[in-house]
Coordinates of C-alpha atoms and ligand atoms in Angstrom, one line a residue:
X1080 CA -2.9 -14.3 -27.2
X1081 CA -3.8 -12.6 -24.0
X1082 CA -4.5 -9.0 -22.8
X1083 CA -2.0 -8.1 -20.2
X1084 CA -1.5 -5.0 -18.0
X1085 CA 2.1 -4.6 -16.9
X1086 CA 3.0 -2.3 -14.0
X1087 CA 6.5 -1.0 -13.3
X1088 CA 7.3 0.7 -10.0
X1089 CA 9.8 3.4 -9.2
X1090 CA 13.0 1.3 -8.8
X1091 CA 12.0 -0.5 -12.1
X1092 CA 12.1 2.8 -13.9
X1093 CA 14.8 4.5 -11.8
X1094 CA 17.1 5.6 -14.7
X1095 CA 17.3 5.3 -18.5
X1096 CA 19.0 1.9 -18.5
X1097 CA 16.3 0.5 -16.4
X1098 CA 13.7 2.0 -18.5
X1099 CA 15.3 0.2 -21.5
X1100 CA 15.2 -2.9 -19.6
X1101 CA 11.5 -2.4 -18.8
X1102 CA 11.0 -1.9 -22.6
X1103 CA 12.6 -5.4 -23.1
X1104 CA 10.0 -6.9 -20.7
X1105 CA 7.1 -5.2 -22.7
X1106 CA 8.6 -6.2 -26.1
X1107 CA 8.7 -9.8 -25.0
X1108 CA 5.0 -9.8 -24.3
X1109 CA 4.2 -7.9 -27.5
X1110 CA 6.3 -10.3 -29.5
X1111 CA 4.5 -13.2 -28.1
X1112 CA 1.2 -11.7 -29.7
X1113 CA -0.2 -10.2 -26.5
X1114 CA -2.2 -7.0 -26.3
X1115 CA -0.4 -4.8 -23.8
X1116 CA -1.2 -1.8 -21.7
X1117 CA 1.7 -0.6 -19.3
X1118 CA 1.2 1.5 -16.2
X1119 CA 4.3 3.2 -14.9
X1120 CA 5.3 4.9 -11.5
X1121 CA 7.6 8.0 -11.4
X1122 CA 11.3 7.3 -11.4
X1123 CA 12.5 6.2 -7.9
X1124 CA 12.8 9.2 -5.5
X1125 CA 11.1 11.6 -7.8
X1126 CA 7.8 11.6 -6.0
X1127 CA 9.6 12.1 -2.6
X1128 CA 11.3 15.1 -4.1
X1129 CA 8.1 16.6 -5.5
X1130 CA 6.2 16.0 -2.2
X1131 CA 9.2 17.7 -0.4
X1132 CA 9.0 20.8 -2.5
X1133 CA 5.2 21.1 -2.0
X1134 CA 5.5 20.8 1.7
X1135 CA 8.1 23.6 1.8
X1136 CA 5.6 26.0 0.4
X1137 CA 3.6 28.2 2.8
X1138 CA 0.2 27.2 4.0
X1139 CA -2.5 29.0 1.9
X1140 CA -4.2 31.5 4.3
X1141 CA -7.9 30.8 4.9
X1142 CA -7.6 27.3 3.5
X1143 CA -8.8 24.4 5.6
X1144 CA -6.1 22.2 4.3
X1145 CA -3.1 21.3 6.6
X1146 CA -0.2 22.6 4.6
X1147 CA -1.0 23.5 1.1
X1148 CA -3.7 23.6 -1.5
X1149 CA -4.3 19.9 -2.2
X1150 CA -5.2 20.6 -5.9
X1151 CA -1.8 22.2 -6.5
X1152 CA -0.1 19.4 -4.5
X1153 CA -1.6 17.0 -7.1
X1154 CA -0.6 19.1 -10.0
X1155 CA 3.0 18.9 -8.7
X1156 CA 3.3 15.3 -7.6
X1157 CA 1.6 13.8 -10.6
X1158 CA 4.4 15.2 -12.9
X1159 CA 6.8 12.3 -12.1
X1160 CA 4.8 9.8 -13.9
X1161 CA 4.4 11.9 -16.9
X1162 CA 8.2 11.9 -17.5
X1163 CA 8.6 8.1 -17.0
X1164 CA 5.6 7.3 -19.3
X1165 CA 7.1 9.4 -22.1
X1166 CA 10.5 8.0 -21.7
X1167 CA 9.1 4.3 -21.9
X1168 CA 7.1 5.2 -24.9
X1169 CA 10.3 6.3 -26.7
X1170 CA 12.3 3.5 -25.5
X1171 CA 9.7 1.2 -26.9
X1172 CA 9.5 3.1 -30.2
X1173 CA 13.2 2.8 -30.6
X1174 CA 12.9 -1.0 -30.3
X1175 CA 10.4 -1.0 -33.1
X1176 CA 7.3 -1.4 -30.8
X1177 CA 4.3 0.9 -31.6
X1178 CA 3.7 2.7 -28.3
X1179 CA 2.0 5.8 -27.1
X1180 CA 2.0 7.5 -23.6
X1181 CA -1.2 8.4 -21.9
X1182 CA -1.9 10.6 -18.9
X1183 CA -4.6 9.7 -16.5
X1184 CA -6.9 12.6 -17.7
X1185 CA -6.5 11.6 -21.4
X1186 CA -8.0 8.2 -21.0
X1187 CA -9.9 9.4 -18.8
X1188 CA -9.3 7.8 -15.5
X1189 CA -12.1 9.5 -13.4
X1190 CA -11.6 9.8 -9.7
X1191 CA -13.5 11.4 -6.8
X1192 CA -12.5 14.8 -5.5
X1193 CA -10.3 13.8 -2.5
X1194 CA -7.1 15.4 -3.9
X1195 CA -4.0 13.6 -2.6
X1196 CA -5.9 10.5 -1.7
X1197 CA -8.4 10.1 -4.6
X1198 CA -10.3 7.0 -5.5
X1199 CA -10.9 5.9 -9.0
X1200 CA -14.6 5.9 -9.7
X1201 CA -14.7 5.1 -13.5
X1202 CA -12.4 4.4 -16.4
X1203 CA -13.7 5.0 -19.8
X1204 CA -11.5 2.4 -21.6
X1205 CA -12.9 2.6 -25.1
X1206 CA -10.0 4.3 -26.7
X1207 CA -7.4 2.3 -24.7
X1208 CA -9.1 -1.0 -25.8
X1209 CA -9.2 0.3 -29.4
X1210 CA -5.5 1.1 -29.4
X1211 CA -4.1 -2.0 -27.6
X1212 CA -6.3 -4.3 -29.8
X1213 CA -4.7 -2.8 -32.9
X1214 CA -1.3 -3.5 -31.5
X1215 CA -0.2 -0.2 -30.0
X1216 CA 1.2 -0.5 -26.5
X1217 CA -0.6 2.2 -24.3
X1218 CA 1.9 3.5 -21.5
X1219 CA -0.3 5.0 -18.9
X1220 CA 0.9 7.3 -16.0
X1221 CA 0.1 5.6 -12.6
X1222 CA -1.0 7.2 -9.5
X1223 CA -3.4 9.7 -11.1
X1224 CA -6.7 10.6 -12.8
X1225 CA -9.1 13.5 -13.2
X1226 CA -11.4 14.6 -10.6
X1227 CA -15.0 15.9 -10.9
X1228 CA -13.5 19.5 -10.7
X1229 CA -11.6 18.7 -14.0
X1230 CA -8.2 18.8 -12.2
X1231 CA -5.6 16.2 -11.7
X1232 CA -6.1 14.0 -8.6
X1233 CA -3.5 11.7 -7.3
X1234 CA -4.4 8.4 -5.6
X1235 CA -2.2 8.4 -2.5
X1236 CA 1.4 7.1 -2.2
X1237 CA 2.0 3.8 -3.9
X1238 CA -1.0 4.4 -6.1
X1239 CA 0.3 3.2 -9.3
X1240 CA -0.6 -0.4 -8.2
X1241 CA -4.2 0.7 -7.9
X1242 CA -4.0 2.4 -11.3
X1243 CA -2.6 -0.8 -12.8
X1244 CA -5.3 -3.0 -11.3
X1245 CA -8.1 -0.6 -12.3
X1246 CA -6.9 -0.4 -15.8
X1247 CA -6.8 -4.2 -15.9
X1248 CA -10.3 -4.4 -14.8
X1249 CA -11.5 -1.7 -17.2
X1250 CA -9.8 -3.4 -20.3
X1251 CA -10.9 -6.8 -19.1
X1252 CA -7.3 -7.9 -19.1
X1253 CA -6.5 -11.6 -18.7
X1254 CA -3.7 -10.7 -16.2
X1255 CA -2.2 -7.8 -14.3
X1256 CA 1.6 -8.2 -13.7
X1257 CA 3.0 -5.9 -10.9
X1258 CA 6.7 -5.7 -11.6
X1259 CA 8.8 -4.5 -8.7
X1260 CA 12.3 -4.8 -7.1
X1261 CA 11.4 -8.1 -5.3
X1262 CA 10.4 -11.3 -7.2
X1263 CA 7.1 -11.7 -5.4
X1264 CA 5.3 -11.4 -2.0
X1265 CA 7.4 -12.8 0.8
X1266 CA 6.6 -14.0 4.2
X1267 CA 7.8 -10.8 5.5
X1268 CA 9.7 -7.8 4.1
X1269 CA 12.9 -9.4 2.8
X1270 CA 14.9 -6.2 3.6
X1271 CA 14.3 -6.9 7.3
X1272 CA 14.4 -10.6 7.2
X1273 CA 16.8 -12.3 4.8
X1274 CA 15.3 -15.7 5.7
X1275 CA 11.9 -14.5 4.4
X1276 CA 10.5 -16.9 1.7
X1277 CA 8.6 -16.1 -1.4
X1278 CA 5.1 -17.2 -1.5
X1279 CA 3.8 -18.8 -4.7
X1280 CA 0.3 -17.7 -3.9
X1281 CA -1.3 -15.5 -1.3
X1282 CA -5.2 -15.1 -0.8
X1283 CA -6.8 -11.8 -1.4
X1284 CA -7.7 -11.4 2.2
X1285 CA -4.3 -12.1 3.5
X1286 CA -2.8 -9.7 1.0
X1287 CA -5.3 -7.1 2.0
X1288 CA -4.2 -7.4 5.6
X1289 CA -0.4 -7.5 4.7
X1290 CA -0.8 -4.4 2.8
X1291 CA -2.9 -2.5 5.3
X1292 CA -0.7 -3.5 8.0
X1293 CA 2.4 -2.1 6.4
X1294 CA 3.7 -4.4 3.6
X1295 CA 4.0 -1.7 1.0
X1296 CA 4.7 -4.2 -1.9
X1297 CA 1.1 -3.4 -3.0
X1298 CA -1.1 -0.4 -2.2
X1299 CA -4.1 -1.6 -0.2
X1300 CA -6.7 -0.2 -2.7
X1301 CA -5.1 -2.3 -5.5
X1302 CA -5.8 -5.4 -3.6
X1303 CA -9.3 -4.4 -2.9
X1304 CA -9.9 -3.8 -6.6
X1305 CA -8.3 -7.1 -7.7
X1306 CA -10.5 -8.9 -5.2
X1307 CA -13.7 -7.2 -6.3
X1308 CA -13.0 -7.3 -10.1
X1309 CA -11.3 -10.8 -9.8
X1310 CA -8.3 -9.5 -11.6
X1311 CA -5.6 -12.2 -11.9
X1312 CA -2.6 -10.2 -10.3
X1313 CA 0.9 -11.4 -10.2
X1314 CA 3.8 -9.7 -8.2
X1315 CA 7.1 -10.3 -10.0
X1316 CA 10.5 -8.8 -10.6
X1317 CA 11.6 -6.4 -13.2
X1318 CA 15.2 -7.1 -12.4
X1319 CA 15.0 -10.7 -13.8
X1320 CA 16.4 -11.0 -17.3
X1321 CA 13.4 -10.2 -19.6
X1322 CA 14.4 -13.1 -22.0
X1323 CA 15.2 -15.7 -19.3
X1324 CA 13.3 -19.0 -19.8
X1325 CA 9.7 -19.1 -18.4
X1326 CA 9.5 -15.2 -18.2
X1327 CA 6.8 -15.2 -20.9
X1328 CA 4.9 -18.2 -19.4
X1329 CA 1.2 -17.1 -19.9
X1330 CA -0.2 -19.2 -17.1
X1331 CA 2.6 -19.5 -14.6
X1332 CA 4.7 -16.5 -14.8
X1333 CA 7.5 -16.3 -12.1
X1334 CA 6.2 -14.4 -9.0
X1335 CA 3.4 -14.5 -6.5
X1336 CA -0.2 -14.9 -7.6
X1337 CA -2.9 -13.1 -5.6
X1338 CA -5.9 -15.3 -5.7
X1339 CA -9.1 -16.6 -4.0
X1340 CA -8.4 -18.7 -0.8
X1341 CA -9.7 -21.9 -2.4
X1342 CA -6.9 -21.7 -5.1
X1343 CA -4.4 -22.4 -2.3
X1344 CA -4.0 -26.1 -1.6
X1345 CA -1.9 -26.1 1.4
X1346 CA -3.0 -23.3 3.8
X1347 CA -0.5 -22.4 6.6
X1348 CA -1.8 -21.2 9.9
X1349 CA 0.3 -18.1 9.6
X1350 CA 1.2 -16.7 6.2
X1351 CA 3.2 -13.6 6.9
X1352 CA 4.4 -10.9 9.3
X1353 CA 4.0 -7.2 8.4
X1354 CA 5.2 -4.1 10.3
X1355 CA 4.3 -0.4 10.2
X1356 CA 6.7 2.2 11.4
X1357 CA 6.0 5.7 12.6
X1358 CA 3.1 5.0 14.8
X1359 CA 2.4 7.4 17.7
X1360 CA 0.6 6.4 20.9
X1361 CA -1.7 8.9 22.6
X1362 CA -3.2 8.3 26.0
X1363 CA -5.9 10.3 27.7
X1364 CA -5.8 9.8 31.4
X1365 CA -8.9 9.9 33.7
X1366 CA -11.5 10.4 31.0
X1367 CA -15.1 10.4 32.2
X1368 CA -16.5 6.9 31.9
X1369 CA -20.0 7.6 30.4
X1370 CA -21.8 7.0 27.2
X1371 CA -20.7 9.2 24.3
X1372 CA -17.1 9.6 25.4
X1373 CA -15.6 7.5 22.6
X1374 CA -17.7 9.4 20.1
X1375 CA -16.6 12.7 21.8
X1376 CA -12.9 11.8 21.3
X1377 CA -13.0 10.0 18.0
X1378 CA -15.5 12.1 16.2
X1379 CA -13.4 15.3 16.0
X1380 CA -10.3 13.4 15.2
X1381 CA -12.1 11.7 12.1
X1382 CA -13.4 15.2 11.1
X1383 CA -9.8 16.4 11.1
X1384 CA -9.0 13.6 8.7
X1385 CA -6.8 11.7 11.3
X1386 CA -6.7 8.0 11.0
X1387 CA -7.0 6.4 14.4
X1388 CA -5.8 2.8 14.5
X1389 CA -5.5 0.7 17.7
X1390 CA -7.8 1.7 20.6
X1391 CA -7.6 0.4 24.1
X1392 CA -10.1 1.5 26.8
X1393 CA -9.7 0.4 30.3
X1394 CA -12.7 -0.5 32.5
X1395 CA -12.7 2.0 35.3
X1396 CA -12.3 0.9 38.8
X1397 CA -15.1 3.0 40.3
X1398 CA -17.3 3.5 37.2
X1399 CA -16.4 7.2 37.0
X1400 CA -13.0 7.7 35.2
X1401 CA -11.0 5.6 32.8
X1402 CA -7.9 5.7 30.5
X1403 CA -8.2 5.8 26.7
X1404 CA -5.2 4.8 24.6
X1405 CA -4.9 4.9 20.8
X1406 CA -2.5 5.1 17.9
X1407 CA -2.2 7.6 15.0
X1408 CA 0.5 8.1 12.4
X1409 CA 3.4 10.0 13.9
X1410 CA 2.8 12.7 11.2
X1411 CA -0.5 13.5 12.7
X1412 CA 0.3 13.7 16.3
X1413 CA 0.5 17.4 16.6
X1414 CA -2.8 17.8 14.7
X1415 CA -4.4 15.1 16.9
X1416 CA -3.2 16.8 20.1
X1417 CA -4.5 20.1 19.1
X1418 CA -7.9 18.6 18.2
X1419 CA -8.1 16.9 21.7
X1420 CA -7.0 20.1 23.6
X1421 CA -9.8 22.0 21.7
X1422 CA -12.3 19.5 23.1
X1423 CA -10.7 19.1 26.6
X1424 CA -13.4 20.6 28.5
X1425 CA -16.2 18.6 27.0
X1426 CA -14.2 15.4 27.3
X1427 CA -13.0 16.1 30.7
X1428 CA -9.8 14.3 30.9
X1429 CA -6.8 15.1 33.3
X1430 CA -3.7 14.6 31.2
X1431 CA -2.7 13.9 27.5
X1432 CA 0.4 11.7 27.1
X1433 CA 2.0 10.9 23.8
X1434 CA 4.9 9.0 22.4
X1435 CA 6.1 8.7 18.9
X1436 CA 8.4 6.2 17.2
X1437 CA 6.2 3.2 17.9
X1438 CA 5.9 0.1 15.6
X1439 CA 3.0 -2.2 14.9
X1440 CA 3.9 -5.7 14.1
X1441 CA 1.3 -7.9 12.8
X1442 CA 0.9 -11.7 12.3
X1443 CA -1.4 -12.6 9.4
X1444 CA -3.0 -15.9 8.4
X1445 CA -6.3 -17.2 7.3
X1446 CA -5.5 -20.4 9.2
X1447 CA -5.9 -18.4 12.6
X1448 CA -9.7 -18.8 12.0
X1449 CA -9.5 -22.4 13.0
X1450 CA -6.4 -22.6 15.2
X1451 CA -6.1 -21.5 18.9
X1452 CA -3.0 -20.3 20.5
X1453 CA -1.6 -18.1 17.7
X1454 CA -1.6 -15.0 19.8
X1455 CA -0.1 -16.8 22.9
X1456 CA 2.8 -17.9 20.7
X1457 CA 3.5 -14.3 19.5
X1458 CA 3.3 -12.9 23.0
X1459 CA 5.8 -15.6 24.3
X1460 CA 8.2 -14.9 21.4
X1461 CA 8.2 -11.2 22.3
X1462 CA 8.5 -11.8 25.9
X1463 CA 11.4 -13.9 25.6
X1464 CA 13.3 -11.2 23.9
X1465 CA 12.4 -8.7 26.6
X1466 CA 10.1 -6.7 24.2
X1467 CA 7.3 -5.0 26.0
X1468 CA 3.9 -5.0 24.5
X1469 CA 2.0 -1.7 24.6
X1470 CA -1.3 -2.4 22.9
X1471 CA -2.8 -5.4 21.0
X1472 CA -5.6 -5.6 18.5
X1473 CA -6.9 -8.8 16.8
X1474 CA -9.3 -9.8 14.1
X1475 CA -10.3 -13.2 12.7
X1476 CA -7.1 -13.4 10.6
X1477 CA -4.5 -11.1 12.2
X1478 CA -3.0 -10.1 15.6
X1479 CA -1.4 -6.6 15.8
X1480 CA 1.1 -5.7 18.5
X1481 CA 2.3 -2.2 19.3
X1482 CA 5.9 -2.0 20.6
X1483 CA 8.7 0.3 20.9
X1484 CA 10.3 1.2 17.4
X1485 CA 13.8 0.2 18.6
X1486 CA 12.6 -3.5 18.6
X1487 CA 11.0 -3.5 15.3
X1488 CA 13.4 -5.8 13.4
X1489 CA 14.0 -7.9 16.4
X1490 CA 10.3 -8.6 16.8
X1491 CA 9.7 -9.1 13.0
X1492 CA 12.5 -11.8 13.1
X1493 CA 11.3 -13.4 16.2
X1494 CA 7.8 -13.8 15.0
X1495 CA 8.8 -14.8 11.5
X1496 CA 10.9 -17.7 13.1
X1497 CA 8.4 -18.7 15.8
X1498 CA 5.7 -19.6 13.2
X1499 CA 8.3 -21.6 11.2
X1500 CA 8.1 -19.1 8.3
X1501 CA 11.9 -19.4 7.6
X1502 CA 11.7 -23.1 7.1
X1503 CA 11.5 -24.4 3.5
Ligands
ADP1302 P1 7.5 -0.2 -6.4 O1 8.3 1.0 -6.4 O2 7.9 -1.2 -7.4 O3 6.1 0.0 -6.3 P2 7.6 -0.6 -3.5 O4 9.0 -0.2 -2.8 O5 6.4 0.2 -3.4 O6 8.0 -1.0 -5.1 O7 7.5 -2.1 -3.0 C1 8.4 -3.1 -3.0 C2 9.0 -3.3 -1.7 O8 8.1 -3.7 -0.7 C3 10.1 -4.3 -1.6 O9 11.4 -3.7 -1.9 C4 10.1 -4.7 -0.1 O10 11.2 -4.1 0.6 C5 8.9 -4.1 0.5 N1 8.0 -5.2 1.1 C6 7.4 -5.1 2.3 N2 6.8 -6.2 2.7 C7 7.0 -7.1 1.7 C8 6.7 -8.5 1.5 N3 5.9 -9.1 2.4 N4 7.0 -9.1 0.4 C9 7.8 -8.5 -0.6 N5 8.1 -7.1 -0.5 C10 7.8 -6.5 0.7
LIG1303 N1 5.1 7.5 -7.6 C1 4.0 7.4 -6.6 C2 4.7 7.2 -5.2 O1 5.9 7.2 -5.1 C3 3.1 6.2 -7.0 C4 3.7 4.9 -7.1 O2 5.0 4.8 -7.1 O3 3.0 3.9 -6.9 O4 4.0 7.2 -4.3
MG1304 MG1 4.9 0.6 -4.7

């Protein structure tokens, strides 16, 4: 007997047939004598629709929020998961499985006050544990909890992964299975590179980089939580036949295990390639080259909630003026330009230039720590295909390269092949 948290994403609960199929996965684990809590996303496309509606509403006058009152945004977008949780509970009941749906606030899953991008601060799992221990399946709405203001708060897009890992940590689950529309974590997005290979294991650190650099198979925060709380997390497919041989294997379920680095016997130099679309590049030309300039630029951007990513500063020729280039999500570019214009006098730059539609491709691998030449290989591969590099950042285990959006797929495939990731 094990205690398992099973999470099903949007495509896995996209319609009533898929929800019935999910119920069969859950029933398999229940029939095997396991204690089960389930976390569900909204039906695929639902959250986008809800976000779209919220964005079409007028900005609340006097509010300091960009488009709408974020508390009401949360009230709207959290509703998708409420529907799928109820439907799955009914599907399970109709198969003779005792099940009950739970909304985040009912458990409660407590979050901070950052509506729209809240973090889970605490889960009181007493009732949940009591119910699952007596054999009732708890179907929990992902993506949401309750803030200190006593209102629903959502965890940011893709947040159901985080709900699942947090629930798994809170109920001290033996395993957290993230069911999705691919059968594991691949060397790169299999939708872009059909030659991508499924990894049987990936380290927490690498998964963290993959997720933060654009591989949306897991939300970044879910990987952080799994790492901190040592939650044994598998990524696997809900599209597999629920009753196929091996599906209920308690130790080695089919899929990818996210684990500690030392559990991986054969470590490759490069593990995967990730990409993030919709980056914008902003360049400030002829900025004063003196102490405090970077703080002067990036302080106000941070205060405006703009996430600055790659930063490149040139060394000035004469010690007086320099160029500063950085990236922000394309959706934030208008706001970023406005903030910079407001501070133009103080910063003393000549011109602002910006370009949207950039893509950041990243090469990730723990093996880079001990291998030289990984970056040079990437630069060569891109140059051979005539792809111009606009900015580069590196860390111990990753290289990120900013390129023109039109070359995204070509670059991902080139990098995937140059490190031999498409070879068995
Ligand atoms: P869910 O709705 O189940 O949460 P998501 O769409 O959020 O599913 O995440 C699954 C998707 O992540 C896959 O369909 C795949 O296209 C994408 N993806 C990106 N990078 C990877 C990767 N390295 N491995 C597997 N899937 C990836
Ligand atoms: N339904 C939410 C979203 O689409 C949360 C999730 O699917 O993880 O972002
Ligand atoms: Mg997801």
